[in-house]
Coordinates of C-alpha atoms in Angstrom, one line a residue:
M11 CA 16.9 -3.7 -7.3
T12 CA 19.9 -5.1 -5.3
D13 CA 18.5 -8.5 -4.4
P14 CA 20.1 -11.1 -6.8
R15 CA 17.3 -13.5 -6.0
R16 CA 14.5 -11.2 -7.1
V17 CA 12.2 -12.9 -9.7
A18 CA 11.5 -11.6 -13.2
H19 CA 8.1 -12.3 -14.7
P20 CA 8.4 -11.9 -18.5
A21 CA 5.6 -10.3 -20.3
P22 CA 3.8 -11.9 -23.3
D23 CA 5.5 -11.2 -26.6
G24 CA 4.1 -9.4 -29.6
V25 CA 4.7 -6.5 -31.9
R26 CA 6.5 -3.6 -30.1
H27 CA 4.0 -0.8 -30.9
A28 CA 0.5 -0.3 -32.0
T29 CA 1.7 1.4 -35.2
A30 CA 2.2 -2.2 -36.5
L31 CA -1.5 -2.8 -36.3
P32 CA -4.1 -1.9 -39.0
R33 CA -5.9 0.4 -36.6
R34 CA -4.7 2.1 -33.4
P35 CA -6.8 0.8 -30.5
R36 CA -8.3 3.1 -27.8
A37 CA -8.6 2.3 -24.1
V38 CA -10.3 4.0 -21.2
V39 CA -8.7 3.7 -17.7
V40 CA -11.2 4.5 -15.0
G41 CA -9.3 5.8 -11.9
A42 CA -6.1 7.8 -11.7
G43 CA -4.6 6.1 -8.6
I44 CA -1.4 4.2 -8.7
A45 CA -3.1 1.2 -10.4
G46 CA -4.8 3.4 -13.1
L47 CA -1.8 5.5 -13.8
T48 CA 0.4 2.4 -14.1
A49 CA -2.0 0.8 -16.5
A50 CA -2.2 4.0 -18.6
V51 CA 1.6 4.2 -18.8
G52 CA 1.8 0.5 -19.8
L53 CA -0.7 1.0 -22.6
A54 CA 0.3 4.4 -23.9
E55 CA 4.0 3.4 -24.1
R56 CA 3.0 0.7 -26.6
G57 CA 1.0 3.1 -28.7
I58 CA -2.5 2.6 -27.4
A59 CA -4.6 5.8 -27.4
V60 CA -5.6 6.2 -23.7
D61 CA -8.1 8.3 -21.8
I62 CA -8.0 8.4 -18.0
V63 CA -11.2 9.3 -16.2
E64 CA -10.9 10.2 -12.5
R65 CA -13.6 11.1 -10.0
E66 CA -11.5 13.3 -7.8
G67 CA -9.9 16.6 -8.9
Y68 CA -6.4 15.3 -8.5
A69 CA -4.4 12.2 -9.5
G70 CA -2.8 9.6 -7.1
G71 CA -5.9 8.1 -5.6
R72 CA -5.4 7.3 -2.0
V73 CA -1.8 8.5 -2.3
G74 CA -3.0 11.8 -3.9
G75 CA -2.0 15.2 -2.6
W76 CA -3.8 18.6 -2.8
T77 CA -3.7 22.1 -1.3
D78 CA -5.8 22.9 1.7
R79 CA -6.1 26.0 3.9
L80 CA -5.7 26.6 7.6
D81 CA -8.3 28.7 9.4
D82 CA -6.2 31.9 8.9
G83 CA -6.2 31.3 5.1
T84 CA -2.6 29.9 4.9
P85 CA -2.4 27.4 2.0
V86 CA -0.8 24.1 3.1
A87 CA 0.0 20.8 1.5
M88 CA -2.3 18.0 2.4
N89 CA -2.7 14.3 1.7
R90 CA -4.2 11.2 3.4
G91 CA -1.1 10.5 5.4
F92 CA 2.3 8.8 5.5
H93 CA 3.2 6.2 2.9
A94 CA 6.4 4.1 2.9
F95 CA 8.1 3.3 -0.4
F96 CA 10.0 0.1 0.3
R97 CA 12.9 -1.0 -1.8
Q98 CA 11.0 -4.2 -2.6
Y99 CA 8.4 -2.2 -4.5
Y100 CA 10.1 -3.0 -7.8
N101 CA 7.0 -2.4 -10.0
L102 CA 6.0 0.9 -8.3
R103 CA 9.6 2.1 -8.7
K104 CA 9.6 1.1 -12.3
L105 CA 6.6 3.4 -12.8
L106 CA 8.3 6.3 -10.9
R107 CA 11.4 6.0 -13.0
R108 CA 9.4 7.2 -15.9
I109 CA 9.7 10.7 -14.4
D110 CA 13.1 10.4 -12.9
P111 CA 15.4 7.3 -13.4
K112 CA 17.4 8.2 -10.3
L113 CA 14.2 8.5 -8.1
S114 CA 15.4 11.7 -6.6
M115 CA 11.9 12.5 -5.5
L116 CA 12.3 9.8 -2.8
S117 CA 14.4 10.3 0.4
P118 CA 15.6 7.4 2.6
V119 CA 14.3 6.9 6.2
L120 CA 17.1 5.0 7.8
D121 CA 15.2 4.1 10.9
Y122 CA 11.6 3.9 12.1
P123 CA 11.4 3.0 15.7
L124 CA 8.5 1.2 17.3
V125 CA 7.3 1.8 20.9
D126 CA 4.6 0.2 23.0
G127 CA 2.5 1.3 25.9
H128 CA 5.1 -0.1 28.3
G129 CA 7.9 2.0 26.8
R130 CA 9.6 -0.9 25.1
R131 CA 11.3 0.1 21.8
D132 CA 12.3 -1.7 18.7
T133 CA 14.3 -0.4 15.8
F134 CA 15.2 -1.5 12.3
R135 CA 18.4 0.6 12.2
G136 CA 21.6 -1.3 11.4
L137 CA 20.1 -4.7 10.8
P138 CA 21.8 -7.0 8.3
Q139 CA 20.0 -7.1 4.9
S140 CA 20.2 -10.8 4.1
P141 CA 17.5 -13.1 5.3
P142 CA 17.2 -14.9 7.7
L143 CA 19.8 -12.8 9.5
N144 CA 17.7 -9.7 9.3
A145 CA 14.7 -11.3 11.1
L146 CA 16.9 -13.1 13.6
A147 CA 18.9 -10.0 14.5
F148 CA 15.7 -8.0 14.9
A149 CA 14.2 -10.7 17.2
M150 CA 17.4 -11.1 19.3
R151 CA 17.8 -7.5 20.0
S152 CA 14.1 -6.8 20.6
P153 CA 13.1 -6.2 24.2
T154 CA 9.9 -8.2 23.5
F155 CA 11.7 -11.3 22.2
R156 CA 14.1 -13.5 24.2
L157 CA 16.0 -16.6 23.3
R158 CA 13.6 -18.7 25.5
D159 CA 10.8 -17.4 23.2
L160 CA 12.6 -18.8 20.2
V161 CA 12.9 -22.2 21.9
R162 CA 9.2 -22.2 22.8
L163 CA 8.0 -21.5 19.2
N164 CA 6.0 -24.3 17.6
A165 CA 8.4 -24.8 14.7
R166 CA 6.0 -27.0 12.7
A167 CA 3.1 -24.7 13.0
A168 CA 5.3 -21.7 12.3
A169 CA 6.9 -23.2 9.2
P170 CA 4.4 -21.5 6.8
L171 CA 5.6 -18.1 8.1
A172 CA 9.1 -18.8 6.8
A173 CA 8.2 -20.9 3.8
V174 CA 5.7 -18.8 1.9
S175 CA 4.6 -19.9 -1.5
V176 CA 2.2 -17.8 -3.4
P177 CA -0.6 -18.6 -4.0
Q178 CA -0.4 -21.9 -1.9
T179 CA 0.0 -19.9 1.3
Y180 CA -3.4 -18.4 0.8
R181 CA -5.0 -21.9 0.3
D182 CA -3.3 -23.0 3.6
L183 CA -3.8 -20.0 5.8
D184 CA -6.5 -17.6 4.5
H185 CA -9.2 -19.3 6.7
V186 CA -7.3 -18.3 9.8
D187 CA -6.9 -14.8 11.3
A188 CA -3.4 -13.4 12.0
D189 CA -3.9 -13.2 15.8
T190 CA -5.0 -16.8 16.1
F191 CA -2.1 -18.0 13.9
L192 CA 0.5 -16.1 16.0
R193 CA -1.0 -17.5 19.2
D194 CA -1.0 -21.1 17.8
I195 CA 2.8 -20.8 17.1
N196 CA 3.5 -19.5 20.6
F197 CA 4.7 -16.1 19.3
P198 CA 5.3 -14.0 22.4
E199 CA 2.5 -11.7 23.2
A200 CA 4.6 -8.5 23.7
A201 CA 6.3 -9.1 20.3
R202 CA 2.9 -9.6 18.7
H203 CA 1.8 -6.2 19.9
L204 CA 5.0 -4.3 19.1
A205 CA 6.0 -5.8 15.8
F206 CA 3.3 -7.7 14.0
E207 CA 0.4 -5.4 15.1
V208 CA 2.2 -2.4 13.6
F209 CA 2.4 -4.2 10.3
S210 CA -1.1 -5.7 10.4
R211 CA -2.5 -2.2 10.8
S212 CA -0.9 -1.2 7.5
F213 CA -3.9 -3.1 6.2
F214 CA -6.1 -0.9 8.3
C215 CA -7.3 -3.6 10.6
R216 CA -6.6 -5.4 13.8
P217 CA -4.7 -8.7 13.8
Q218 CA -7.8 -10.6 14.6
D219 CA -9.4 -9.2 11.5
L220 CA -6.5 -9.9 9.1
S221 CA -6.0 -13.0 7.1
A222 CA -3.0 -15.1 8.4
A223 CA -2.1 -15.6 4.7
E224 CA -1.7 -11.9 4.3
L225 CA 0.4 -11.7 7.4
A226 CA 2.7 -14.6 6.3
T227 CA 3.0 -13.1 2.8
M228 CA 3.9 -9.7 4.3
F229 CA 6.5 -11.3 6.5
H230 CA 8.0 -12.9 3.4
I231 CA 8.0 -9.6 1.4
Y232 CA 9.6 -7.5 4.0
F233 CA 11.7 -10.0 6.0
L234 CA 12.5 -13.5 4.9
G235 CA 11.8 -13.2 1.2
S236 CA 13.9 -10.2 0.4
S237 CA 17.4 -8.8 1.0
E238 CA 16.5 -5.3 0.0
G239 CA 16.6 -4.3 3.7
L240 CA 13.9 -3.2 6.1
T241 CA 14.3 0.5 5.6
F242 CA 12.2 2.6 3.1
D243 CA 12.0 5.9 1.3
V244 CA 9.4 8.7 1.5
A245 CA 8.3 11.3 -1.0
N246 CA 10.3 14.5 -0.3
A247 CA 7.4 16.7 -1.2
N248 CA 3.6 16.4 -1.2
F249 CA 2.5 13.6 -3.4
D250 CA 1.0 15.8 -6.1
V251 CA 4.2 17.8 -6.5
A252 CA 6.7 15.0 -6.1
L253 CA 5.0 12.2 -8.0
W254 CA 1.7 12.7 -9.8
R255 CA 1.9 16.0 -11.6
P256 CA 5.2 15.0 -13.2
L257 CA 3.8 11.6 -14.1
C258 CA 0.6 13.2 -15.6
E259 CA 2.9 15.4 -17.7
Y260 CA 4.7 12.3 -18.9
L261 CA 1.4 10.7 -19.8
R262 CA 0.2 13.8 -21.7
S263 CA 3.5 13.7 -23.7
L264 CA 2.4 10.3 -24.8
G265 CA -1.0 11.7 -26.0
V266 CA -3.0 10.5 -23.0
G267 CA -6.2 12.5 -22.2
I268 CA -6.6 13.0 -18.4
H269 CA -10.1 13.9 -17.3
L270 CA -10.1 14.9 -13.6
G271 CA -13.3 15.5 -11.6
A272 CA -15.3 13.2 -13.9
A273 CA -17.1 10.2 -12.3
V274 CA -17.8 7.1 -14.4
T275 CA -21.2 5.6 -13.7
R276 CA -21.4 2.6 -16.0
V277 CA -19.7 0.6 -18.7
R278 CA -21.6 -1.0 -21.6
A279 CA -19.9 -3.8 -23.5
G280 CA -20.5 -4.7 -27.2
E281 CA -18.3 -4.7 -30.2
R282 CA -16.8 -1.7 -28.5
F283 CA -17.2 -0.3 -25.0
A284 CA -19.2 2.7 -24.1
V285 CA -18.0 4.4 -20.8
S286 CA -20.7 6.7 -19.4
C287 CA -19.9 9.6 -17.0
A288 CA -22.1 11.4 -14.5
D289 CA -22.1 14.6 -16.6
G290 CA -23.7 12.7 -19.5
T291 CA -20.6 12.3 -21.7
E292 CA -19.8 9.0 -23.2
I293 CA -16.4 7.7 -24.3
G294 CA -16.0 4.9 -26.8
A295 CA -13.2 2.4 -26.4
D296 CA -11.8 -0.9 -27.6
A297 CA -10.6 -1.8 -24.0
V298 CA -11.3 -0.7 -20.5
V299 CA -9.4 -0.9 -17.2
L300 CA -11.5 -0.4 -14.0
A301 CA -8.9 0.8 -11.5
T302 CA -11.2 2.4 -8.9
D303 CA -11.6 1.9 -5.2
V304 CA -13.8 -0.8 -3.8
R305 CA -17.0 1.2 -3.7
G306 CA -16.4 2.7 -7.1
L307 CA -15.9 -0.8 -8.7
R308 CA -19.0 -2.2 -7.0
S309 CA -21.1 0.8 -8.1
I310 CA -20.0 0.8 -11.7
V311 CA -20.6 -3.0 -12.1
A312 CA -24.0 -2.8 -10.3
N313 CA -25.0 0.0 -12.7
S314 CA -23.8 -1.9 -15.8
P315 CA -26.4 -4.7 -16.5
G316 CA -25.0 -7.5 -18.6
L317 CA -21.3 -6.6 -17.8
G318 CA -19.7 -10.0 -17.0
D319 CA -21.4 -13.2 -15.9
D320 CA -23.3 -13.8 -12.7
A321 CA -20.4 -15.4 -10.9
W322 CA -18.0 -12.5 -11.6
R323 CA -20.6 -9.9 -10.7
A324 CA -21.1 -11.7 -7.4
Q325 CA -17.4 -11.6 -6.7
V326 CA -17.3 -7.9 -7.3
S327 CA -20.4 -7.2 -5.2
S328 CA -18.8 -9.2 -2.3
I329 CA -15.6 -7.3 -1.8
R330 CA -15.6 -5.1 1.3
T331 CA -13.7 -2.2 2.8
A332 CA -11.6 -2.2 5.9
P333 CA -12.6 -0.2 9.0
A334 CA -12.3 3.5 8.9
F335 CA -9.1 5.3 9.7
A336 CA -8.2 8.8 10.8
V337 CA -5.4 11.2 9.9
H338 CA -4.8 14.1 12.2
R339 CA -2.3 16.7 10.9
L340 CA -1.2 19.5 13.2
W341 CA 0.7 22.7 12.5
L342 CA 2.4 23.7 15.8
D343 CA 4.0 27.0 16.8
R344 CA 7.2 25.3 18.2
P345 CA 9.4 22.5 17.0
V346 CA 9.4 19.0 18.4
A347 CA 12.7 17.7 19.9
R348 CA 15.5 17.5 17.4
D349 CA 16.1 13.8 18.0
R350 CA 12.5 12.8 17.0
A351 CA 12.4 10.2 14.2
P352 CA 10.5 11.1 11.0
F353 CA 8.3 8.2 11.7
L354 CA 7.4 6.4 14.9
G355 CA 5.2 3.3 15.0
T356 CA 3.2 2.6 18.1
G357 CA 1.7 -0.6 19.5
G358 CA -0.8 -1.0 22.3
M359 CA -1.4 2.7 22.5
P360 CA -4.9 3.1 21.0
P361 CA -6.1 4.9 19.1
C362 CA -2.6 6.0 17.9
D363 CA -0.8 3.8 15.4
N364 CA 2.0 6.1 14.3
V365 CA 3.4 9.6 14.5
S366 CA 5.1 11.4 11.6
V367 CA 7.2 14.6 11.8
L368 CA 6.5 15.9 8.3
D369 CA 9.0 18.7 8.4
R370 CA 11.8 16.1 8.7
Y371 CA 11.2 15.0 5.1
E372 CA 8.3 16.8 3.3
R373 CA 9.4 20.0 1.5
E374 CA 6.2 22.0 2.0
A375 CA 6.1 21.2 5.8
A376 CA 9.8 22.0 6.1
E377 CA 9.3 25.4 4.5
W378 CA 6.4 26.2 6.8
A379 CA 8.4 25.1 9.8
R380 CA 11.4 27.3 8.8
A381 CA 9.2 30.3 8.2
T382 CA 7.3 30.0 11.5
G383 CA 9.7 28.3 13.9
G384 CA 7.1 25.6 14.4
S385 CA 6.6 22.0 13.2
V386 CA 4.1 19.8 11.3
V387 CA 3.1 16.6 13.0
E388 CA 0.8 13.9 11.8
L389 CA -1.0 11.2 13.8
H390 CA -2.7 8.1 12.4
S391 CA -5.4 5.8 13.7
Y392 CA -5.7 2.9 11.4
S393 CA -8.6 0.8 12.5
L394 CA -11.6 2.6 14.0
T395 CA -14.0 0.0 15.2
E396 CA -16.7 2.6 15.8
P397 CA -17.0 4.4 12.4
H398 CA -18.2 7.7 13.8
H399 CA -15.9 7.8 16.8
D400 CA -14.1 11.1 17.1
V401 CA -10.5 10.3 18.0
R402 CA -9.1 13.8 17.7
D403 CA -8.7 14.5 21.5
E404 CA -7.4 11.0 22.2
L405 CA -4.8 11.2 19.4
L406 CA -3.7 14.6 20.7
A407 CA -3.3 13.1 24.2
R408 CA -1.1 10.4 22.8
L409 CA 1.1 12.9 21.1
H410 CA 1.6 14.8 24.4
Q411 CA 2.5 11.5 26.1
L412 CA 4.9 10.4 23.4
Y413 CA 6.4 13.9 22.7
P414 CA 6.0 15.8 26.0
E415 CA 7.4 19.0 24.5
T416 CA 4.3 19.4 22.4
R417 CA 2.1 19.9 25.5
E418 CA 3.1 23.6 25.6
A419 CA 2.8 24.1 21.8
N420 CA -0.1 26.1 20.4
I421 CA -2.0 24.6 17.5
V422 CA -1.8 27.1 14.6
G423 CA -3.9 24.8 12.4
E424 CA -5.2 21.3 12.2
I425 CA -7.0 19.0 9.8
V426 CA -8.6 15.7 10.6
L427 CA -9.5 13.3 7.8
Y428 CA -11.8 10.2 8.3
R429 CA -11.9 7.7 5.4
D430 CA -13.2 4.2 5.0
D431 CA -12.4 3.2 1.4
C432 CA -9.4 0.8 1.8
P433 CA -9.8 -2.8 0.7
R434 CA -10.4 -5.5 3.3
F435 CA -8.1 -8.5 3.7
A436 CA -10.0 -10.6 6.2
P437 CA -10.0 -14.3 6.5
N438 CA -11.6 -16.2 3.6
D439 CA -11.6 -13.1 1.4
F440 CA -8.9 -14.4 -1.0
A441 CA -10.9 -17.1 -2.9
T442 CA -13.7 -14.7 -3.8
R443 CA -11.6 -11.6 -4.6
P444 CA -11.9 -10.6 -8.3
Q445 CA -8.7 -10.9 -10.4
V446 CA -7.1 -8.7 -13.1
S447 CA -8.7 -10.8 -15.9
T448 CA -12.5 -10.8 -16.2
P449 CA -15.0 -12.8 -18.3
V450 CA -15.4 -9.7 -20.5
N451 CA -13.0 -9.6 -23.4
R452 CA -10.7 -6.6 -23.1
L453 CA -12.0 -5.5 -19.7
A454 CA -9.4 -5.7 -16.9
L455 CA -9.4 -4.8 -13.2
A456 CA -6.5 -3.2 -11.3
G457 CA -6.0 -1.9 -7.7
D458 CA -4.6 -3.0 -4.4
G459 CA -7.9 -4.8 -3.6
I460 CA -7.6 -7.0 -6.8
R461 CA -6.2 -10.5 -6.5
I462 CA -2.9 -11.2 -8.2
D463 CA -1.0 -14.4 -7.4
L464 CA 2.3 -12.8 -6.7
P465 CA 4.0 -11.7 -3.4
V466 CA 3.1 -8.0 -3.4
A467 CA 1.1 -5.8 -1.0
L468 CA -0.2 -2.3 -0.6
M469 CA 1.1 0.3 -3.1
E470 CA 3.2 -2.4 -4.8
R471 CA 0.0 -4.5 -5.4
A472 CA -1.6 -1.5 -7.0
A473 CA 1.3 -1.0 -9.3
T474 CA 1.7 -4.7 -10.1
T475 CA -2.0 -5.1 -11.0
G476 CA -1.8 -1.9 -13.1
W477 CA 1.1 -3.3 -15.2
S478 CA -0.7 -6.7 -15.4
A479 CA -3.9 -5.1 -16.6
A480 CA -2.0 -3.3 -19.3
N481 CA -0.2 -6.6 -20.3
L482 CA -3.5 -8.4 -20.5
L483 CA -5.0 -5.9 -22.9
L484 CA -1.8 -5.5 -24.9
N485 CA -1.7 -9.3 -25.3
R486 CA -5.3 -9.2 -26.7
F487 CA -4.1 -6.7 -29.3
G488 CA -1.0 -8.8 -30.1
I489 CA 1.4 -6.2 -28.6
A490 CA 4.3 -7.0 -26.3
G491 CA 3.8 -6.2 -22.6
H492 CA 6.1 -5.1 -19.8
D493 CA 8.2 -7.4 -17.6
L494 CA 7.5 -7.5 -13.9
H495 CA 9.7 -8.2 -10.9
T496 CA 8.9 -9.4 -7.4
V497 CA 10.6 -10.9 -4.4
P498 CA 10.8 -14.7 -4.7
T499 CA 7.4 -16.4 -5.0
R500 CA 8.3 -18.9 -2.3
G501 CA 10.5 -19.1 0.8
R502 CA 14.2 -19.2 0.2
F503 CA 15.0 -22.0 2.7
T504 CA 14.5 -25.6 1.5
P505 CA 14.3 -27.2 5.0
L506 CA 11.6 -24.8 6.1
R507 CA 9.7 -25.4 2.8
R508 CA 9.8 -29.1 3.4
L509 CA 8.6 -28.7 7.0
A510 CA 5.7 -26.6 5.8
E511 CA 4.8 -29.2 3.1
R512 CA 4.7 -31.9 5.9
Q513 CA 2.5 -29.6 7.9
R514 CA 0.2 -29.3 4.9
A515 CA 0.1 -33.0 4.5

């Protein structure tokens, strides 16, 4: 945390540990993704007895890792694709420091170039860290943004982009889609495709399907609201090895029970909670955190009559998932060119959104490449408008176009994953999105699809809601919680904030 203007959000006070209470409370955390694991850490460190119940056979949720096999029987590391651990992810990094204070499981990626269908390239390498110099330097050296474009920007309409205030920005912009907003401020079309489209697809949707409020908040988090820089880190081994197995061992050292491959079907509230699993087992608890994916949350609430009031149940039932995405991982019999970046973002090159060269940073891929003389490459398609559209051949063609040396490579093995379980952030979703707190005493929600009125996104939103869910329950027991940190909750520049306020008026 190098930004002196980062914001601390103090936790509620209370006794330091559950041993100070007459009886030790017990909690069940449903879901072992980032949000659930964070909530479990937050509760267990304060002495709450915790059980984690996870549907899959591995921890980490959508950032989980597992072992798969190629057609010839070779075991290989597999996951759902590339994830960037930005330096602004204070609360996620706080979680990971539980297993290594130095975060040596993360390796820096010093550059991630962007390229579009016309061959224009942008790069984040060597940019100043301090805003607004970072965004200005990026714009001025971009082939898609010229000085005349800056002059043509509608400054009044664009002010909310540089003067974010959470949650006010959502009230101002959530009814508008990102594409319309960028057109209204005269943002150059080429720059929209190369820069903003790459970021919008991080939410697994096209700009026209993304809330302008999410776009503005994202711009604040990664550009004008933080001086942590625009580079990020990646896990230096498959996620299960680098992150979640060590964290699960840490949790077990705190007495946490971890039940993998167990699906929760419903939750019954009363003097205590009864958490029912598909295999017929039932776990009693004084508190519950539902930290599942969107469909899991909807299913559990729908199968739990009487849990919460009608308004809250309607909120839960209304949340939706983003379009499907595909991950195509290839094990090739020859290396890609030595100067290839670990990560390349693409714009205007459907269906490909980025290319990762895994053997540049992931231990298992690097070991396979050294042993075979080959390489491991991964292709992403983030927003499949046709759910059953097979993009395998189209992605492969894009790889050959971007990295011509791969045309002669033989495919030793390949795995294609299709998933459609990421939360949606479309216009008008914010007001009805369920929050961490619920109308049920000692029942909390957590996850990257759960509303929290702080400037966080993606994995950091998952971790932040996990800590917040733990804090909410700890406070109900009279136990002190855990402090949180974020980038500033509003834009750093007073003139731009005032201009945005006049625009609002």
